């Protein structure tokens, strides 16, 4: 008999992120608004039954006291880091102009113990959100979704080098802007939620496009060779159209802002993402889902379509 688990992993779970460490555990986070919680589980399906631990709460005042969004936990150079978005709650469009990326550091072996030290704001050229880090060929790169009051779009993806996990250096480059119709749904033109996937000698920058509350929020993809200069925008080729989009038949709308991991035995690739279980349900109904994905013959990922929310899914291989 095939063991299954019920999607979603978390009923209220926007912006899911997952990291599998060398200790064999999965560390999972979602947006919680005023704090950062971490689920620690030996399996992906086990996240459903795991009690999260709050590892950091927003201060009462200051530039990072409100709207704690999109946390990502990374292990870099022997320490744990959590990158997250925050603002001070002031200004228009609930604080867009003060919204920035921040980072916490923990030197403990276990990220659920020890002290999370506030390393402050990641310095970027413009206000933005959804920061992530690429470790590539002994270099660190920071990628985020930057605002900018552009005439025809709201946010785009920028990359900048890092001298350490909390310090950016040099000039930023624009990697992707929402120039196509599928990136402009829901009343806003947006590229956000950048996440890296590496396979078959290629780097894939998977991002979310359009407004997150829209049925047509979807995943796009940039592709570069691992040997290319990743700071050269010409190295990145944008896929024509979304690579993961809504399924009306499966009643899964607005799939996006994802993370990647592998099954416990390492034989399967899994994508975690948020989706909305009803058309025009809005961002408040986003739940964190998980499903297996494959690969096309040309070496690019094949994400298929979102599984029905509320369905039973076979557990990852090795569980």
GROMACS .gro file of C-alpha atoms in nm:
model
  319
    1UNK     CA    1   0.000   0.000   0.000
    2UNK     CA    2   0.134   0.341  -0.099
    3UNK     CA    3   0.173   0.583   0.190
    4UNK     CA    4   0.034   0.930   0.124
    5UNK     CA    5   0.009   1.271   0.284
    6UNK     CA    6  -0.257   1.536   0.247
    7UNK     CA    7  -0.175   1.858   0.065
    8UNK     CA    8  -0.136   2.132   0.177
    9UNK     CA    9   0.149   2.100   0.426
   10UNK     CA   10   0.037   2.421   0.599
   11UNK     CA   11  -0.313   2.568   0.562
   12UNK     CA   12  -0.199   2.928   0.612
   13UNK     CA   13   0.140   2.927   0.446
   14UNK     CA   14   0.246   3.197   0.203
   15UNK     CA   15   0.600   3.209   0.062
   16UNK     CA   16   0.717   2.859   0.164
   17UNK     CA   17   1.088   2.786   0.180
   18UNK     CA   18   1.260   2.456   0.260
   19UNK     CA   19   1.623   2.362   0.317
   20UNK     CA   20   1.759   2.012   0.371
   21UNK     CA   21   2.078   2.016   0.576
   22UNK     CA   22   2.360   1.763   0.602
   23UNK     CA   23   2.211   1.649   0.936
   24UNK     CA   24   1.927   1.492   0.736
   25UNK     CA   25   1.660   1.730   0.863
   26UNK     CA   26   1.437   1.959   0.660
   27UNK     CA   27   1.400   2.318   0.781
   28UNK     CA   28   1.083   2.486   0.660
   29UNK     CA   29   0.947   2.841   0.691
   30UNK     CA   30   0.655   3.050   0.569
   31UNK     CA   31   0.550   3.412   0.610
   32UNK     CA   32   0.410   3.467   0.962
   33UNK     CA   33   0.379   3.848   0.965
   34UNK     CA   34   0.542   3.947   1.296
   35UNK     CA   35   0.788   3.664   1.356
   36UNK     CA   36   0.994   3.386   1.199
   37UNK     CA   37   0.901   3.026   1.270
   38UNK     CA   38   1.095   2.716   1.169
   39UNK     CA   39   0.959   2.365   1.127
   40UNK     CA   40   1.222   2.091   1.172
   41UNK     CA   41   1.128   1.753   1.029
   42UNK     CA   42   1.305   1.433   0.926
   43UNK     CA   43   1.068   1.409   0.629
   44UNK     CA   44   0.884   1.644   0.393
   45UNK     CA   45   0.542   1.495   0.466
   46UNK     CA   46   0.619   1.510   0.838
   47UNK     CA   47   0.604   1.891   0.829
   48UNK     CA   48   0.226   1.852   0.848
   49UNK     CA   49   0.251   1.712   1.201
   50UNK     CA   50   0.547   1.920   1.321
   51UNK     CA   51   0.506   2.207   1.568
   52UNK     CA   52   0.698   2.512   1.450
   53UNK     CA   53   0.937   2.696   1.680
   54UNK     CA   54   0.953   3.074   1.684
   55UNK     CA   55   1.321   3.169   1.651
   56UNK     CA   56   1.284   3.549   1.613
   57UNK     CA   57   1.021   3.817   1.670
   58UNK     CA   58   1.010   4.159   1.512
   59UNK     CA   59   1.109   4.448   1.739
   60UNK     CA   60   0.835   4.682   1.858
   61UNK     CA   61   0.986   4.977   1.672
   62UNK     CA   62   1.243   5.037   1.401
   63UNK     CA   63   1.282   4.987   1.026
   64UNK     CA   64   1.214   4.611   1.049
   65UNK     CA   65   0.923   4.608   1.293
   66UNK     CA   66   0.638   4.529   1.053
   67UNK     CA   67   0.535   4.295   0.771
   68UNK     CA   68   0.791   4.019   0.818
   69UNK     CA   69   0.767   3.832   0.490
   70UNK     CA   70   0.932   3.554   0.290
   71UNK     CA   71   1.196   3.417   0.531
   72UNK     CA   72   1.460   3.186   0.385
   73UNK     CA   73   1.703   2.979   0.594
   74UNK     CA   74   2.047   2.911   0.442
   75UNK     CA   75   2.368   2.748   0.566
   76UNK     CA   76   2.666   2.951   0.444
   77UNK     CA   77   3.032   2.927   0.542
   78UNK     CA   78   2.958   2.719   0.851
   79UNK     CA   79   2.677   2.933   0.995
   80UNK     CA   80   2.301   2.963   0.960
   81UNK     CA   81   2.142   3.270   0.803
   82UNK     CA   82   1.780   3.376   0.765
   83UNK     CA   83   1.703   3.634   0.498
   84UNK     CA   84   1.368   3.807   0.533
   85UNK     CA   85   1.171   4.112   0.421
   86UNK     CA   86   1.042   4.383   0.657
   87UNK     CA   87   0.940   4.747   0.676
   88UNK     CA   88   0.840   5.008   0.934
   89UNK     CA   89   0.471   5.003   0.847
   90UNK     CA   90   0.477   5.360   0.723
   91UNK     CA   91   0.416   5.508   0.380
   92UNK     CA   92   0.197   5.417   0.086
   93UNK     CA   93   0.115   5.067  -0.039
   94UNK     CA   94   0.170   4.944   0.319
   95UNK     CA   95   0.527   5.067   0.338
   96UNK     CA   96   0.665   4.979  -0.006
   97UNK     CA   97   0.924   5.255   0.004
   98UNK     CA   98   1.065   5.137   0.337
   99UNK     CA   99   1.048   4.767   0.255
  100UNK     CA  100   1.395   4.611   0.259
  101UNK     CA  101   1.574   4.279   0.298
  102UNK     CA  102   1.736   4.186   0.630
  103UNK     CA  103   1.946   3.898   0.763
  104UNK     CA  104   1.992   3.708   1.091
  105UNK     CA  105   2.293   3.490   1.181
  106UNK     CA  106   2.323   3.186   1.409
  107UNK     CA  107   2.650   3.004   1.481
  108UNK     CA  108   2.478   2.710   1.655
  109UNK     CA  109   2.492   2.363   1.502
  110UNK     CA  110   2.113   2.345   1.534
  111UNK     CA  111   1.927   2.654   1.407
  112UNK     CA  112   1.649   2.592   1.660
  113UNK     CA  113   1.897   2.656   1.941
  114UNK     CA  114   2.160   2.922   2.001
  115UNK     CA  115   2.111   3.294   1.937
  116UNK     CA  116   1.989   3.457   1.619
  117UNK     CA  117   2.192   3.777   1.583
  118UNK     CA  118   2.045   4.064   1.382
  119UNK     CA  119   2.303   4.152   1.115
  120UNK     CA  120   2.084   4.433   0.987
  121UNK     CA  121   1.968   4.544   0.647
  122UNK     CA  122   2.110   4.406   0.325
  123UNK     CA  123   2.215   4.721   0.142
  124UNK     CA  124   2.047   4.738  -0.195
  125UNK     CA  125   2.017   5.019  -0.445
  126UNK     CA  126   1.642   5.047  -0.412
  127UNK     CA  127   1.359   4.933  -0.187
  128UNK     CA  128   1.254   4.575  -0.239
  129UNK     CA  129   1.173   4.232  -0.102
  130UNK     CA  130   1.226   3.855  -0.136
  131UNK     CA  131   1.603   3.838  -0.103
  132UNK     CA  132   1.786   3.513  -0.172
  133UNK     CA  133   2.151   3.405  -0.195
  134UNK     CA  134   2.336   3.210  -0.464
  135UNK     CA  135   2.655   3.028  -0.365
  136UNK     CA  136   2.836   2.970  -0.694
  137UNK     CA  137   3.200   2.896  -0.774
  138UNK     CA  138   3.321   3.016  -0.433
  139UNK     CA  139   3.135   3.346  -0.468
  140UNK     CA  140   2.819   3.481  -0.306
  141UNK     CA  141   2.548   3.670  -0.491
  142UNK     CA  142   2.236   3.841  -0.360
  143UNK     CA  143   1.921   3.853  -0.573
  144UNK     CA  144   1.606   4.042  -0.478
  145UNK     CA  145   1.290   4.193  -0.620
  146UNK     CA  146   1.344   4.568  -0.636
  147UNK     CA  147   1.085   4.838  -0.667
  148UNK     CA  148   1.172   5.149  -0.859
  149UNK     CA  149   0.865   5.345  -0.972
  150UNK     CA  150   0.916   5.228  -1.327
  151UNK     CA  151   0.669   5.361  -1.584
  152UNK     CA  152   0.535   5.023  -1.688
  153UNK     CA  153   0.612   4.776  -1.409
  154UNK     CA  154   0.626   4.753  -1.032
  155UNK     CA  155   0.923   4.528  -0.950
  156UNK     CA  156   1.209   4.348  -1.121
  157UNK     CA  157   1.492   4.111  -1.032
  158UNK     CA  158   1.838   4.248  -0.947
  159UNK     CA  159   2.166   4.073  -0.866
  160UNK     CA  160   2.470   4.202  -0.676
  161UNK     CA  161   2.789   4.044  -0.545
  162UNK     CA  162   2.847   3.986  -0.172
  163UNK     CA  163   3.171   4.003   0.025
  164UNK     CA  164   3.011   3.805   0.310
  165UNK     CA  165   2.661   3.677   0.386
  166UNK     CA  166   2.536   4.020   0.497
  167UNK     CA  167   2.735   4.269   0.284
  168UNK     CA  168   2.676   4.357  -0.080
  169UNK     CA  169   2.954   4.505  -0.296
  170UNK     CA  170   2.969   4.670  -0.635
  171UNK     CA  171   2.693   4.762  -0.876
  172UNK     CA  172   2.365   4.581  -0.919
  173UNK     CA  173   2.250   4.440  -1.252
  174UNK     CA  174   1.894   4.397  -1.377
  175UNK     CA  175   1.827   4.033  -1.466
  176UNK     CA  176   1.456   4.031  -1.542
  177UNK     CA  177   1.169   4.278  -1.572
  178UNK     CA  178   0.800   4.193  -1.626
  179UNK     CA  179   0.769   4.285  -1.989
  180UNK     CA  180   0.527   4.015  -2.106
  181UNK     CA  181   0.149   3.999  -2.062
  182UNK     CA  182   0.166   3.687  -1.838
  183UNK     CA  183   0.387   3.885  -1.596
  184UNK     CA  184   0.132   4.166  -1.565
  185UNK     CA  185  -0.182   3.993  -1.438
  186UNK     CA  186  -0.385   4.105  -1.138
  187UNK     CA  187  -0.336   4.476  -1.199
  188UNK     CA  188   0.041   4.484  -1.137
  189UNK     CA  189   0.348   4.397  -1.340
  190UNK     CA  190   0.578   4.204  -1.108
  191UNK     CA  191   0.885   3.978  -1.097
  192UNK     CA  192   0.953   3.858  -0.740
  193UNK     CA  193   1.037   3.556  -0.526
  194UNK     CA  194   1.366   3.458  -0.699
  195UNK     CA  195   1.487   3.104  -0.620
  196UNK     CA  196   1.781   2.913  -0.770
  197UNK     CA  197   1.780   2.556  -0.896
  198UNK     CA  198   2.097   2.386  -1.024
  199UNK     CA  199   2.110   2.079  -1.248
  200UNK     CA  200   2.256   1.942  -1.572
  201UNK     CA  201   2.530   2.206  -1.593
  202UNK     CA  202   2.274   2.484  -1.579
  203UNK     CA  203   2.150   2.741  -1.333
  204UNK     CA  204   1.778   2.810  -1.327
  205UNK     CA  205   1.646   3.127  -1.166
  206UNK     CA  206   1.281   3.053  -1.094
  207UNK     CA  207   1.070   3.358  -1.008
  208UNK     CA  208   0.709   3.453  -0.947
  209UNK     CA  209   0.527   3.686  -1.185
  210UNK     CA  210   0.212   3.902  -1.166
  211UNK     CA  211   0.023   4.000  -0.850
  212UNK     CA  212   0.034   3.738  -0.573
  213UNK     CA  213  -0.341   3.770  -0.508
  214UNK     CA  214  -0.421   3.695  -0.872
  215UNK     CA  215  -0.536   3.359  -1.010
  216UNK     CA  216  -0.265   3.407  -1.274
  217UNK     CA  217   0.030   3.445  -1.037
  218UNK     CA  218   0.276   3.195  -1.188
  219UNK     CA  219   0.637   3.084  -1.205
  220UNK     CA  220   0.876   3.207  -1.474
  221UNK     CA  221   1.231   3.090  -1.543
  222UNK     CA  222   1.567   3.230  -1.645
  223UNK     CA  223   1.841   2.988  -1.756
  224UNK     CA  224   2.219   3.028  -1.764
  225UNK     CA  225   2.510   2.791  -1.807
  226UNK     CA  226   2.707   2.722  -1.488
  227UNK     CA  227   3.018   2.841  -1.674
  228UNK     CA  228   2.865   3.177  -1.775
  229UNK     CA  229   2.923   3.506  -1.596
  230UNK     CA  230   2.613   3.518  -1.377
  231UNK     CA  231   2.650   3.895  -1.334
  232UNK     CA  232   2.608   3.945  -1.707
  233UNK     CA  233   2.234   3.984  -1.785
  234UNK     CA  234   2.300   3.842  -2.133
  235UNK     CA  235   2.389   3.509  -1.969
  236UNK     CA  236   2.028   3.465  -1.857
  237UNK     CA  237   1.765   3.358  -2.111
  238UNK     CA  238   1.400   3.400  -2.012
  239UNK     CA  239   1.168   3.111  -2.092
  240UNK     CA  240   0.879   3.201  -2.319
  241UNK     CA  241   0.577   3.199  -2.089
  242UNK     CA  242   0.524   3.058  -1.739
  243UNK     CA  243   0.669   2.721  -1.638
  244UNK     CA  244   0.414   2.657  -1.360
  245UNK     CA  245   0.067   2.811  -1.364
  246UNK     CA  246  -0.288   2.772  -1.231
  247UNK     CA  247  -0.495   2.459  -1.286
  248UNK     CA  248  -0.865   2.539  -1.312
  249UNK     CA  249  -0.944   2.166  -1.325
  250UNK     CA  250  -0.752   2.101  -1.001
  251UNK     CA  251  -0.880   2.418  -0.836
  252UNK     CA  252  -0.529   2.540  -0.764
  253UNK     CA  253  -0.486   2.908  -0.843
  254UNK     CA  254  -0.195   3.152  -0.826
  255UNK     CA  255   0.084   2.898  -0.764
  256UNK     CA  256   0.415   3.062  -0.685
  257UNK     CA  257   0.684   3.181  -0.444
  258UNK     CA  258   0.843   2.842  -0.414
  259UNK     CA  259   1.135   2.647  -0.271
  260UNK     CA  260   1.311   2.330  -0.385
  261UNK     CA  261   1.441   2.020  -0.211
  262UNK     CA  262   1.498   1.647  -0.264
  263UNK     CA  263   1.340   1.336  -0.116
  264UNK     CA  264   1.510   1.172   0.185
  265UNK     CA  265   1.686   0.918  -0.037
  266UNK     CA  266   1.788   1.189  -0.287
  267UNK     CA  267   1.618   1.026  -0.586
  268UNK     CA  268   1.331   1.272  -0.631
  269UNK     CA  269   1.311   1.648  -0.677
  270UNK     CA  270   1.033   1.834  -0.496
  271UNK     CA  271   0.887   2.181  -0.529
  272UNK     CA  272   0.709   2.359  -0.245
  273UNK     CA  273   0.489   2.654  -0.336
  274UNK     CA  274   0.186   2.843  -0.220
  275UNK     CA  275  -0.147   2.833  -0.402
  276UNK     CA  276  -0.504   2.954  -0.355
  277UNK     CA  277  -0.781   2.690  -0.335
  278UNK     CA  278  -1.052   2.895  -0.507
  279UNK     CA  279  -1.071   3.139  -0.795
  280UNK     CA  280  -1.041   3.503  -0.684
  281UNK     CA  281  -0.982   3.379  -0.331
  282UNK     CA  282  -0.709   3.635  -0.269
  283UNK     CA  283  -0.372   3.627  -0.095
  284UNK     CA  284  -0.524   3.553   0.245
  285UNK     CA  285  -0.605   3.197   0.138
  286UNK     CA  286  -0.255   3.102   0.026
  287UNK     CA  287  -0.151   2.760   0.153
  288UNK     CA  288   0.181   2.578   0.133
  289UNK     CA  289   0.180   2.279  -0.103
  290UNK     CA  290   0.439   2.021  -0.212
  291UNK     CA  291   0.475   1.791  -0.510
  292UNK     CA  292   0.734   1.595  -0.705
  293UNK     CA  293   0.866   1.728  -1.036
  294UNK     CA  294   1.072   1.591  -1.323
  295UNK     CA  295   1.299   1.701  -1.606
  296UNK     CA  296   1.260   1.755  -1.979
  297UNK     CA  297   1.493   1.592  -2.230
  298UNK     CA  298   1.671   1.925  -2.281
  299UNK     CA  299   1.773   1.935  -1.914
  300UNK     CA  300   1.516   2.194  -1.800
  301UNK     CA  301   1.273   2.131  -1.513
  302UNK     CA  302   0.926   1.994  -1.582
  303UNK     CA  303   0.701   2.119  -1.302
  304UNK     CA  304   0.378   1.992  -1.455
  305UNK     CA  305   0.062   2.145  -1.308
  306UNK     CA  306  -0.039   2.210  -0.945
  307UNK     CA  307  -0.190   1.910  -0.771
  308UNK     CA  308  -0.546   1.944  -0.637
  309UNK     CA  309  -0.543   2.119  -0.301
  310UNK     CA  310  -0.678   1.879  -0.042
  311UNK     CA  311  -0.565   1.574  -0.238
  312UNK     CA  312  -0.360   1.281  -0.111
  313UNK     CA  313  -0.009   1.260  -0.257
  314UNK     CA  314   0.239   0.968  -0.232
  315UNK     CA  315   0.509   1.049   0.022
  316UNK     CA  316   0.857   1.130  -0.109
  317UNK     CA  317   1.087   0.838  -0.184
  318UNK     CA  318   1.279   0.722   0.120
  319UNK     CA  319   1.014   0.813   0.374
   0.00000   0.00000   0.00000
